[in-house]
Tab-separated table of C-alpha atoms and ligand atoms in Angstrom:
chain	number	residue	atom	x	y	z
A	253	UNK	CA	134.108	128.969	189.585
A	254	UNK	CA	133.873	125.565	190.312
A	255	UNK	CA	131.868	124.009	187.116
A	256	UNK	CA	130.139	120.810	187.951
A	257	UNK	CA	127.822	120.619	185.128
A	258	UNK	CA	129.548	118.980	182.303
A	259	UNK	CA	126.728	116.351	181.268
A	260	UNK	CA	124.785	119.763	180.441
A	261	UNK	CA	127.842	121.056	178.611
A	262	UNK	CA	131.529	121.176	178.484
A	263	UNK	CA	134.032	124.125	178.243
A	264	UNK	CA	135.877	123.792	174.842
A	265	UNK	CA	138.960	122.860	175.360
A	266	UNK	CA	141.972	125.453	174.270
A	267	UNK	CA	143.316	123.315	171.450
A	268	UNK	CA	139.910	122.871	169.896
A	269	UNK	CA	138.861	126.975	170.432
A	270	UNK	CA	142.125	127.913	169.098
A	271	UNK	CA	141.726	125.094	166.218
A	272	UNK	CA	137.923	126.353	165.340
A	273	UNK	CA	139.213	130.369	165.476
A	274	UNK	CA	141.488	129.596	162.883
A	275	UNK	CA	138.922	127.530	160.558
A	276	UNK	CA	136.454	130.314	161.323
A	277	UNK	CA	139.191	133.621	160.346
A	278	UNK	CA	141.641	131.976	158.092
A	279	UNK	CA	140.132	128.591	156.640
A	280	UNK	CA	136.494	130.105	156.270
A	281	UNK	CA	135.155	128.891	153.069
A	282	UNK	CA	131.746	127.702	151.825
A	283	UNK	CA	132.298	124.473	151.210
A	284	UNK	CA	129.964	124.669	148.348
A	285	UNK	CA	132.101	126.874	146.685
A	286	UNK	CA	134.574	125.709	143.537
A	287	UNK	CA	136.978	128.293	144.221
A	288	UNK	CA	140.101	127.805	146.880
A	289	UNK	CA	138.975	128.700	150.048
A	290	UNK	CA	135.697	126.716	149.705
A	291	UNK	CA	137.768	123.676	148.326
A	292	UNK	CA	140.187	124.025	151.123
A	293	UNK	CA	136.659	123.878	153.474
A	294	UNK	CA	135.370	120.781	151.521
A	295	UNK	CA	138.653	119.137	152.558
A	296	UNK	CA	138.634	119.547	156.206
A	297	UNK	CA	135.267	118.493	156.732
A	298	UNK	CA	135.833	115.528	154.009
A	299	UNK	CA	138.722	114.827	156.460
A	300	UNK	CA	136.622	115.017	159.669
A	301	UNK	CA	134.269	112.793	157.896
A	302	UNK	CA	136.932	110.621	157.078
A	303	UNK	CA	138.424	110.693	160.865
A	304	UNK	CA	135.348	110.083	162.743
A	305	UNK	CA	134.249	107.535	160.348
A	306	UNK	CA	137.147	105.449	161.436
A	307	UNK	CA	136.619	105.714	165.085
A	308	UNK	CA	132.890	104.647	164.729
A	309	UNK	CA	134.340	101.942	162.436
A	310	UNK	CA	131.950	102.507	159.546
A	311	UNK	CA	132.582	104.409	155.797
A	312	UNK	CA	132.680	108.417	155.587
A	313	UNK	CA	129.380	108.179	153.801
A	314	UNK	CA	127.714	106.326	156.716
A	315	UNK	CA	128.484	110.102	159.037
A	316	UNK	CA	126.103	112.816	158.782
A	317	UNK	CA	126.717	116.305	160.386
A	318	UNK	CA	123.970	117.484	162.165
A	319	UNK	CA	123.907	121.082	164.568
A	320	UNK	CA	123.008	118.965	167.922
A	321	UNK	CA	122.573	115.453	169.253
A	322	UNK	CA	118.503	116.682	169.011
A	323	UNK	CA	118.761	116.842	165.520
A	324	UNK	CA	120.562	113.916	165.081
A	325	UNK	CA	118.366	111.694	167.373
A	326	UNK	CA	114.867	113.828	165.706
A	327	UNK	CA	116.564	112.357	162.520
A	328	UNK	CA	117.208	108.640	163.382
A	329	UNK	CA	113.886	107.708	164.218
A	330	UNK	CA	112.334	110.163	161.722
A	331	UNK	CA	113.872	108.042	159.031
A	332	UNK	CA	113.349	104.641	160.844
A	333	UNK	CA	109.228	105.392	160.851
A	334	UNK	CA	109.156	106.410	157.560
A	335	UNK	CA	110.743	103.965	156.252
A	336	UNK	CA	108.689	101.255	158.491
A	337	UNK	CA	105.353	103.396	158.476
A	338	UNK	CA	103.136	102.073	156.048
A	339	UNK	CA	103.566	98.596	157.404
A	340	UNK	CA	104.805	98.160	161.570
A	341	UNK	CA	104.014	100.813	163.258
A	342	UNK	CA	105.328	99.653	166.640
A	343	UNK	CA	108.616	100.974	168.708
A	344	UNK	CA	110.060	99.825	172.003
A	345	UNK	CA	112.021	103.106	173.452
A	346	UNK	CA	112.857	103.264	177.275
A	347	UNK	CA	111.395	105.498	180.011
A	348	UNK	CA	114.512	107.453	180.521
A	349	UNK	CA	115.441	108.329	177.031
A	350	UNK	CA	116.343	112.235	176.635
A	351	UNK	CA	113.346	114.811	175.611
A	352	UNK	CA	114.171	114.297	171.714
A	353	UNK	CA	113.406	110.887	171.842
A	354	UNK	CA	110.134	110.771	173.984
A	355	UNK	CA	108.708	113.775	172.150
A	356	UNK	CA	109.338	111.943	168.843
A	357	UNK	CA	107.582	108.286	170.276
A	358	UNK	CA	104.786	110.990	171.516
A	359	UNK	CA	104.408	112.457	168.002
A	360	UNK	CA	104.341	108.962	166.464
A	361	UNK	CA	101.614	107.929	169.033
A	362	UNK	CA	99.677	111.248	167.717
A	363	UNK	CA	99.972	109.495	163.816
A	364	UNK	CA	98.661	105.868	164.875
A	365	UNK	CA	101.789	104.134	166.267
A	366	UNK	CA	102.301	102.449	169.226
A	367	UNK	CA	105.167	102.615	171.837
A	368	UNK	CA	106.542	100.572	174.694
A	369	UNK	CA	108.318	102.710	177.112
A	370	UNK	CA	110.266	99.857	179.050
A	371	UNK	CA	110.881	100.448	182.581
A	372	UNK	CA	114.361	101.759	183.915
A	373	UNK	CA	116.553	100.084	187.046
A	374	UNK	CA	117.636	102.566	189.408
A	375	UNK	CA	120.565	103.236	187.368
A	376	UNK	CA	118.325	104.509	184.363
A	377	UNK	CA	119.579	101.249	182.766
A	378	UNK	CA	117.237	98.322	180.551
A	379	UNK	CA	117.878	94.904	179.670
A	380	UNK	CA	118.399	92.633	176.700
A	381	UNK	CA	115.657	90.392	177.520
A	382	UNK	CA	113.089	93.260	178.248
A	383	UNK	CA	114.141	94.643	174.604
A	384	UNK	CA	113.522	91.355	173.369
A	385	UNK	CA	110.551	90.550	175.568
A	386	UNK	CA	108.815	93.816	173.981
A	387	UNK	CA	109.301	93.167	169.695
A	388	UNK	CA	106.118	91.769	169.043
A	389	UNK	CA	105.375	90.731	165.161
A	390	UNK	CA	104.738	94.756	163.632
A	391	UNK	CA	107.966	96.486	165.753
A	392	UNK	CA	109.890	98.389	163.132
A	393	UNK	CA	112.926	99.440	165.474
A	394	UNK	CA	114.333	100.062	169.044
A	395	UNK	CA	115.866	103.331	170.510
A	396	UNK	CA	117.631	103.187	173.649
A	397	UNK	CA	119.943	105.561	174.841
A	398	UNK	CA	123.736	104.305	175.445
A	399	UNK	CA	124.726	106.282	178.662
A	400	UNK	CA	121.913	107.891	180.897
A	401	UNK	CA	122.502	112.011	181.284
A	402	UNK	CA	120.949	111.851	184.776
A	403	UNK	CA	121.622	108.848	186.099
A	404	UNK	CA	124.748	107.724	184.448
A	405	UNK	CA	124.199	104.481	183.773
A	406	UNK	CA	125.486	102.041	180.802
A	407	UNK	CA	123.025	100.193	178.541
A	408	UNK	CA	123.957	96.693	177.183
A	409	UNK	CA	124.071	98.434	173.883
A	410	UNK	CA	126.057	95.906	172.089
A	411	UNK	CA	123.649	92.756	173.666
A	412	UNK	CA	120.572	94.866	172.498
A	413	UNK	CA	122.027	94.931	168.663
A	414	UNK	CA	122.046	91.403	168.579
A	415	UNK	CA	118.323	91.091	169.721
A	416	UNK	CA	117.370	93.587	167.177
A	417	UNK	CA	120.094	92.081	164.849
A	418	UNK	CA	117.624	88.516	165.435
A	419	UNK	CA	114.587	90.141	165.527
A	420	UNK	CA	115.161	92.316	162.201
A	421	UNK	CA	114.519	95.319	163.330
A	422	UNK	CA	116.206	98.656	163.506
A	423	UNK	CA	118.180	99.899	166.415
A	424	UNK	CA	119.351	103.751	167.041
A	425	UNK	CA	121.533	104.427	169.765
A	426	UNK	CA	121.545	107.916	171.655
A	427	UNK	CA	125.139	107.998	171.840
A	428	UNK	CA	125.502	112.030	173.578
A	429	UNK	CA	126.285	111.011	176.662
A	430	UNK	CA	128.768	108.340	175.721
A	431	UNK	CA	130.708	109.765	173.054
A	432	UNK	CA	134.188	110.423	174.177
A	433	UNK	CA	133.910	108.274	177.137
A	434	UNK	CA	132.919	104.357	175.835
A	435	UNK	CA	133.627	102.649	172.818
A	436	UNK	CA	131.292	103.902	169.669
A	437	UNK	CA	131.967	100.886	167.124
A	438	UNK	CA	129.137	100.668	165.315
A	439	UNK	CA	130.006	97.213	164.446
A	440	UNK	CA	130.278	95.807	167.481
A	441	UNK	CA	126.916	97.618	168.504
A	442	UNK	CA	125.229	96.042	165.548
A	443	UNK	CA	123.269	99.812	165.251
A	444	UNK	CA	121.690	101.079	162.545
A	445	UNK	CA	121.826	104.895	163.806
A	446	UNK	CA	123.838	106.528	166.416
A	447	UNK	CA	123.765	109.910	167.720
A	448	UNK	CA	126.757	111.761	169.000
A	449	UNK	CA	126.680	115.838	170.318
A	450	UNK	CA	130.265	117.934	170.285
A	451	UNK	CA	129.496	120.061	173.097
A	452	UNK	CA	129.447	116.937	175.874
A	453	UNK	CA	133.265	116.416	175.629
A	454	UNK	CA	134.685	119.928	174.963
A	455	UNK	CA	134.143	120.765	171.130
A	456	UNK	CA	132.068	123.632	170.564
A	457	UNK	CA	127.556	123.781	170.552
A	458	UNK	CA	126.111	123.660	167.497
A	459	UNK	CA	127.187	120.663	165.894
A	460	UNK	CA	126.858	116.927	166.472
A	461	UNK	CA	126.757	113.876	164.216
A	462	UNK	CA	124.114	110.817	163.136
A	463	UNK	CA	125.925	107.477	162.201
A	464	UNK	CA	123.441	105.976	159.868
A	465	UNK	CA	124.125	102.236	158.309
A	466	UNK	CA	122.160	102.443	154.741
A	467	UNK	CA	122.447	106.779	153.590
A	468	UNK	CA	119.479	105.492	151.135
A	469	UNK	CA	117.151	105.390	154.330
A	470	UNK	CA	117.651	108.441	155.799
A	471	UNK	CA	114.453	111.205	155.638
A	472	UNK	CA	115.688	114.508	155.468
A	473	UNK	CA	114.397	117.004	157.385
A	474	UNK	CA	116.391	119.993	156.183
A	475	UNK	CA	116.744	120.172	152.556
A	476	UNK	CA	119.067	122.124	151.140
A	477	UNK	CA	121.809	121.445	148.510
A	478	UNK	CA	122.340	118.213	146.941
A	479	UNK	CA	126.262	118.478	147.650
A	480	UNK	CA	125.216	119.154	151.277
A	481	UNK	CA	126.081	116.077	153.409
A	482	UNK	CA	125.027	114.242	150.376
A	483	UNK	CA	122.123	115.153	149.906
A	484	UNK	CA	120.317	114.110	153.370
A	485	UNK	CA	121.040	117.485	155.326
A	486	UNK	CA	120.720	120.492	153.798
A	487	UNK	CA	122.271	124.019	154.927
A	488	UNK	CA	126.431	125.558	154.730
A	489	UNK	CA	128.319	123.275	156.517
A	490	UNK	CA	129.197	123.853	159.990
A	491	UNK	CA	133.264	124.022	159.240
A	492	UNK	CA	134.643	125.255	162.276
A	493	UNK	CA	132.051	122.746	164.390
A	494	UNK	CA	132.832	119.698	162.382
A	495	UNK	CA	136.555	120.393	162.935
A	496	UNK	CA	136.247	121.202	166.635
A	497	UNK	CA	133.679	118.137	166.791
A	498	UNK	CA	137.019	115.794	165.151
A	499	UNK	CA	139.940	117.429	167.267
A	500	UNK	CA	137.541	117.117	170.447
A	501	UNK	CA	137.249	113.347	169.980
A	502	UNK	CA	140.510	113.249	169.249
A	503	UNK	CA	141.519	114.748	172.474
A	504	UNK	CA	139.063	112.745	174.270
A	505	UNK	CA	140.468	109.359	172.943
A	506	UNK	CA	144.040	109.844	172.512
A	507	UNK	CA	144.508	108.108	175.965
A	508	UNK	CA	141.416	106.139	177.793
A	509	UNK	CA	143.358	104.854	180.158
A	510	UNK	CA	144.866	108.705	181.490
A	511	UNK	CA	140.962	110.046	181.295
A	512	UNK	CA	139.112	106.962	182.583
A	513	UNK	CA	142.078	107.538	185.620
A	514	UNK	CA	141.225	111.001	185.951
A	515	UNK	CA	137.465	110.389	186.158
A	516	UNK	CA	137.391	107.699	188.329
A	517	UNK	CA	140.056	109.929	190.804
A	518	UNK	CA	137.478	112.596	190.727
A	519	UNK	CA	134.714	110.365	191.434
A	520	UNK	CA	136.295	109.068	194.635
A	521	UNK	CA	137.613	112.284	195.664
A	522	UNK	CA	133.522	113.564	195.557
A	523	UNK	CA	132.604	110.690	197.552
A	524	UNK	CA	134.996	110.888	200.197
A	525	UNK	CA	135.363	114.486	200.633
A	526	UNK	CA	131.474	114.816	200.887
A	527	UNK	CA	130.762	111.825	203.053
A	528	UNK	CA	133.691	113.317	205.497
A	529	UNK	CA	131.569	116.721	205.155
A	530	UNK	CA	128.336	115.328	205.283
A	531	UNK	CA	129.412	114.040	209.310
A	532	UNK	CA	130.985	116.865	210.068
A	533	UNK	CA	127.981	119.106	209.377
A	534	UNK	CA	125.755	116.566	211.096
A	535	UNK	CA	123.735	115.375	207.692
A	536	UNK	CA	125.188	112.214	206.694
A	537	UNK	CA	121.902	110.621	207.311
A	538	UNK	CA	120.280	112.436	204.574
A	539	UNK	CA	123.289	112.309	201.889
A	540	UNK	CA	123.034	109.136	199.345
A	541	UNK	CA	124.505	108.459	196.528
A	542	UNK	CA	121.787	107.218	194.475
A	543	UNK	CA	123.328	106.441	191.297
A	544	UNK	CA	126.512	106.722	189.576
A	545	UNK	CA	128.628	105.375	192.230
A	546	UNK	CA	129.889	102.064	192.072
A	547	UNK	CA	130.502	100.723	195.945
A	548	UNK	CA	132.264	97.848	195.386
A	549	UNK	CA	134.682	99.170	192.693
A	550	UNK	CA	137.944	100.725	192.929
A	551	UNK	CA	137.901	102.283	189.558
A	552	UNK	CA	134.819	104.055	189.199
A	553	UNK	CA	133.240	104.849	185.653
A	554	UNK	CA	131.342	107.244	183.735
A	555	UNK	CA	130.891	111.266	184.681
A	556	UNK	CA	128.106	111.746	186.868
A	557	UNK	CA	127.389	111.318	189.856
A	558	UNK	CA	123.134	111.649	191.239
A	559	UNK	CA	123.061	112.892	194.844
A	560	UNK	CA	119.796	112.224	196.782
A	561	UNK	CA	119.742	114.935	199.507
A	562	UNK	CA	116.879	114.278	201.399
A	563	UNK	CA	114.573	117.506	202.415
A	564	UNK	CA	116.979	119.993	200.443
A	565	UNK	CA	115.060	121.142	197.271
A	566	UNK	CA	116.964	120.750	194.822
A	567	UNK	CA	116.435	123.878	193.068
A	568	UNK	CA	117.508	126.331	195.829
A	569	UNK	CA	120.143	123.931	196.494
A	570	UNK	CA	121.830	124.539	192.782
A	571	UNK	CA	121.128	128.468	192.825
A	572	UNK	CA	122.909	128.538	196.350
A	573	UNK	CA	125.685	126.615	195.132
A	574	UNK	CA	125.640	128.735	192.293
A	575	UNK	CA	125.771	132.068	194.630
A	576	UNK	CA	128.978	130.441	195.511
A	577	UNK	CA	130.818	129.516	192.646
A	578	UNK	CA	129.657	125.945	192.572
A	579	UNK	CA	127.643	124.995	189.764
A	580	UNK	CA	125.317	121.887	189.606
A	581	UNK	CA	122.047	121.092	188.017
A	582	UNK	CA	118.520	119.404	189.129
A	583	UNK	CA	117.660	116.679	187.029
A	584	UNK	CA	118.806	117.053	183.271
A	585	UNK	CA	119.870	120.618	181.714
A	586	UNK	CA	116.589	121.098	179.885
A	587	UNK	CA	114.171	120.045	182.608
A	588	UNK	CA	116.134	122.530	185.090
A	589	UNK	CA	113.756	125.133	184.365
A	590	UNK	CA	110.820	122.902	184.653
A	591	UNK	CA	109.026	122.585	188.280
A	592	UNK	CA	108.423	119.341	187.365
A	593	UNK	CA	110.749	116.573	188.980
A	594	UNK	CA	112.850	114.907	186.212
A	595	UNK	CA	110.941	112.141	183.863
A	596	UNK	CA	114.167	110.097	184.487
A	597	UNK	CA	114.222	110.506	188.022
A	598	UNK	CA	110.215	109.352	188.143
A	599	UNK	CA	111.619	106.263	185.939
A	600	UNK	CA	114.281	105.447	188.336
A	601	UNK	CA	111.521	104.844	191.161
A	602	UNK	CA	111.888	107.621	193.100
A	603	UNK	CA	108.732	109.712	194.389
A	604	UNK	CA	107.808	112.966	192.895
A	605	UNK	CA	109.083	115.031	196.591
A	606	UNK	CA	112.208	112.784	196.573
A	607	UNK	CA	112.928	113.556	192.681
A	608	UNK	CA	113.088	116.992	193.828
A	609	UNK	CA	115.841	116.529	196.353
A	610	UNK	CA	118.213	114.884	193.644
A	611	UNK	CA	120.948	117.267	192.058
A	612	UNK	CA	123.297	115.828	189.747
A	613	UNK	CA	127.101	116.566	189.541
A	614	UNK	CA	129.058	115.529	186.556
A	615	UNK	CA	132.739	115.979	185.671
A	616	UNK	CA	134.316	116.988	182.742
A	617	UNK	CA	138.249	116.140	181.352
A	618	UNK	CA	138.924	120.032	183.025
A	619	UNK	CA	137.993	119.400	186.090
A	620	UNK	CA	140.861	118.683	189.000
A	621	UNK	CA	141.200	117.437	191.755
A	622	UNK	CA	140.929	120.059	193.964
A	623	UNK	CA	137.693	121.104	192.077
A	624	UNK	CA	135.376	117.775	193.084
A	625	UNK	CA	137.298	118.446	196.756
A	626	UNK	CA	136.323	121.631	197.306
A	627	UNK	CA	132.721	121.035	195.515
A	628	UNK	CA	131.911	118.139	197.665
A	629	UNK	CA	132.571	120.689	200.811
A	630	UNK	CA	130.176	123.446	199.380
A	631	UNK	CA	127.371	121.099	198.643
A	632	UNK	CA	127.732	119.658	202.138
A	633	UNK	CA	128.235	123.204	203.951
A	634	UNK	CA	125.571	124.359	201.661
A	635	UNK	CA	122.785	121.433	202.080
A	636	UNK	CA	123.402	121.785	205.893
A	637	UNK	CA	122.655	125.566	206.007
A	638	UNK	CA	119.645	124.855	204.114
A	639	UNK	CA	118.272	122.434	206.197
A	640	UNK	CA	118.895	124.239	209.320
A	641	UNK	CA	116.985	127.207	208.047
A	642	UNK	CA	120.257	129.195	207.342
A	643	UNK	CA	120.724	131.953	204.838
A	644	UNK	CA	122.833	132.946	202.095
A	645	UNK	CA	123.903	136.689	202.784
A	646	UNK	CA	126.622	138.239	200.400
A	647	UNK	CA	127.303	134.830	198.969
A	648	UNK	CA	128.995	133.193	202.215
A	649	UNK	CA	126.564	131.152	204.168
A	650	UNK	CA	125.706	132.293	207.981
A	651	UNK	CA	126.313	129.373	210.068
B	123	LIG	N1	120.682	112.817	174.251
B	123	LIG	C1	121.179	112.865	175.490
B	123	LIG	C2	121.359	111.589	176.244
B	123	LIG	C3	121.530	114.100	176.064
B	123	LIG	O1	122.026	114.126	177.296
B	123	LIG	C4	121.348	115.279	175.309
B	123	LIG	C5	121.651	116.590	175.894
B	123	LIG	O2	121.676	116.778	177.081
B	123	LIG	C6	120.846	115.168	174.006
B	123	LIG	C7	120.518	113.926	173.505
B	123	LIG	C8	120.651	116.380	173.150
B	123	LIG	O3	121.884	116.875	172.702
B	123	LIG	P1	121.981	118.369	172.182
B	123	LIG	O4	122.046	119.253	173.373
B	123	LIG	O5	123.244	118.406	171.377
B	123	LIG	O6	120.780	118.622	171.352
């Protein structure tokens, strides 16, 4: 199998499954507990806390373990409106934010708020100034996602801190899609809340983490035991997530330079394999790279790549390439069972019937060479045959 789907989810990597099967048979306390096992629990999450603390740059008590980057998000602007609620009930989000976000801004419009949804670039990407250009005298905070899951582009995160640093108001960053790849320091973001998923760089589902400056703001929204992430997330302790989450991130950053390398190597390999392919199958016309592809750069950044494949829908193009071993997605992971063409995609400017010819392909640290080569091929081969009317038949394509 050829797994091309890693801004959906990642495989965990070996260290970290054989790392969370040992927490999970031999280290499997209740934290909670007073006895040995559960203290020797309490101390590896304490030192998880303690870990990922310092790589966001903040204090242990400013981390929060939550099960997903949903939860964590659901809980960052949960706490921001309640704390702001009774007096500005304004928010300035972005178009292309992820489902958890949107539905959140939607439910706050239901309760007598207002949003701004700024428009996107092509990229998925906002600006400063719009940010700025939208607080008006009630906003109580900004969310705006750091990297874009469909369209892979990078916020000005940091430059949108300051403006709500000036403007006094709070800012929450939607970190899932950045965590393991860009810099999270929270300082140098000027955030107030940051949101960070394990299973998007190869730690295990069901556990993710909210950075949150001031603890005494946060509005739970599982309660539970007092002990319990202090108070502000109730429920036993995910031990063998919140260690996988730590050694995961500690995988992932041990050496930028080697993994930026690697992505940027697959990158190019994709581009060049399938623009080769593309010609040779007589389609280049209709292949674009719509986002995630730098041209003028030599190093390449980010994970995903968006591939505009004009009159190939999208949907029978992943399930063929999934037939063959190749596996894709249309639009983001949870709008892949949706007939309806990606929110982001609609952002980006492209027409509902284009949106539907878009597939995205993202990488993970796993994936080799060889893998983006041979995918690139498939997807060509594979869009072709489509668009000439050809069939799949026992999983090889008639040509
Ligand atoms: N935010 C972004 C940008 C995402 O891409 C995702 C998942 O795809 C999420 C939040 C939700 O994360 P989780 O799947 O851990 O709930």
């Amino acid at each position: 199998m050829i797994y091309l789907d890693n801004a959906a989810t990642t495989k965990v990597h070996p260290d970290v499954a054989a790392r969370v099967l040992d927490v999970m048979t031999e280290q499997f306390g209740n934290p909670g507990s007073v006895h040995a096992p559960g203290l020797e629990a309490a101390e590896l999450v304490r030192k998880t806390r303690a870990y990922m603390a310092k790589q966001l740059h903040c204090a242990p008590s400013n981390i929060i373990f939550t099960a997903c980057g949903s939860e964590a998000n659901t809980m960052a602007i949960r706490s921001m409106a309640a704390f702001w609620g009774g007096r500005f009930r304004h928010a300035v989000t972005t178009k292309a934010e992820h489902e958890s976000v949107l539905r959140y801004m939607k439910y706050l419009e239901r309760h007598g708020w207002e949003v701004t949804y700024l428009d996107v670039a092509k990229d998925g990407t906002v600006t400063a100034q719009q940010v700025r250009d939208a607080i008006r005298p009630d906003t109580s905070f900004v969310s705006v996602m750091y990297a874009n899951n469909e369209l892979d582009g990078v916020n000005p995160v940091a430059e949108i801190g300051q403006v709500c640093c000036e403007e006094a108001v709070h800012f929450h960053v939607d970190a899932v899609q950045a965590a393991g790849l860009y810099d999270l320091n929270v300082e140098k973001l000027q955030c107030d809340f940051l949101s960070v998923s394990g299973h998007k760089f190869h730690a295990p589902k069901g556990v993710g983490l909210l950075y949150v400056r001031e603890p005494v703001n946060v509005e739970t929204q599982v309660f539970g035991g007092s002990e319990q992430e202090q108070g502000l997330r109730g429920g036993t302790e995910n031990v063998p997530g919140i260690v996988g989450l730590g050694a995961a991130y500690s995988l992932a950053m041990s050496d930028p330079v080697a993994r930026d390398g690697h992505f940027s190597r697959l990158k190019w390999k994709f581009h060049n394999t399938l623009q080769e392919a593309a010609l040779q199958y007589g389609i280049a016309d209709r292949v674009e790279f719509y986002s995630g592809w730098d041209e003028g750069s030599t190093q390449q950044k980010g994970k995903i790549l968006s591939l505009l494949i004009r009159g190939v829908d999208s949907e029978t193009l992943v399930l063929a390439l999934s037939s063959q071993g190749v596996c894709v997605s249309s639009g983001s992971a949870c709008n892949s069972h949706e007939s309806e063409p990606s929110h982001v995609l609609l952002a980006s400017g492209l027409s509902p019937e284009l949106a539907r010819n878009v597939i995205r392909v993202s990488f993970g640290s796993d994936n080799t060479v060889s893998d983006a080569e041979l995918g690139a091929q498939i997807i060509a081969r594979t869009a072709a045959a489509l668009l000439q009317g050809g069939i799949l038949n026992g999983g090889a394509l008639e040509e």
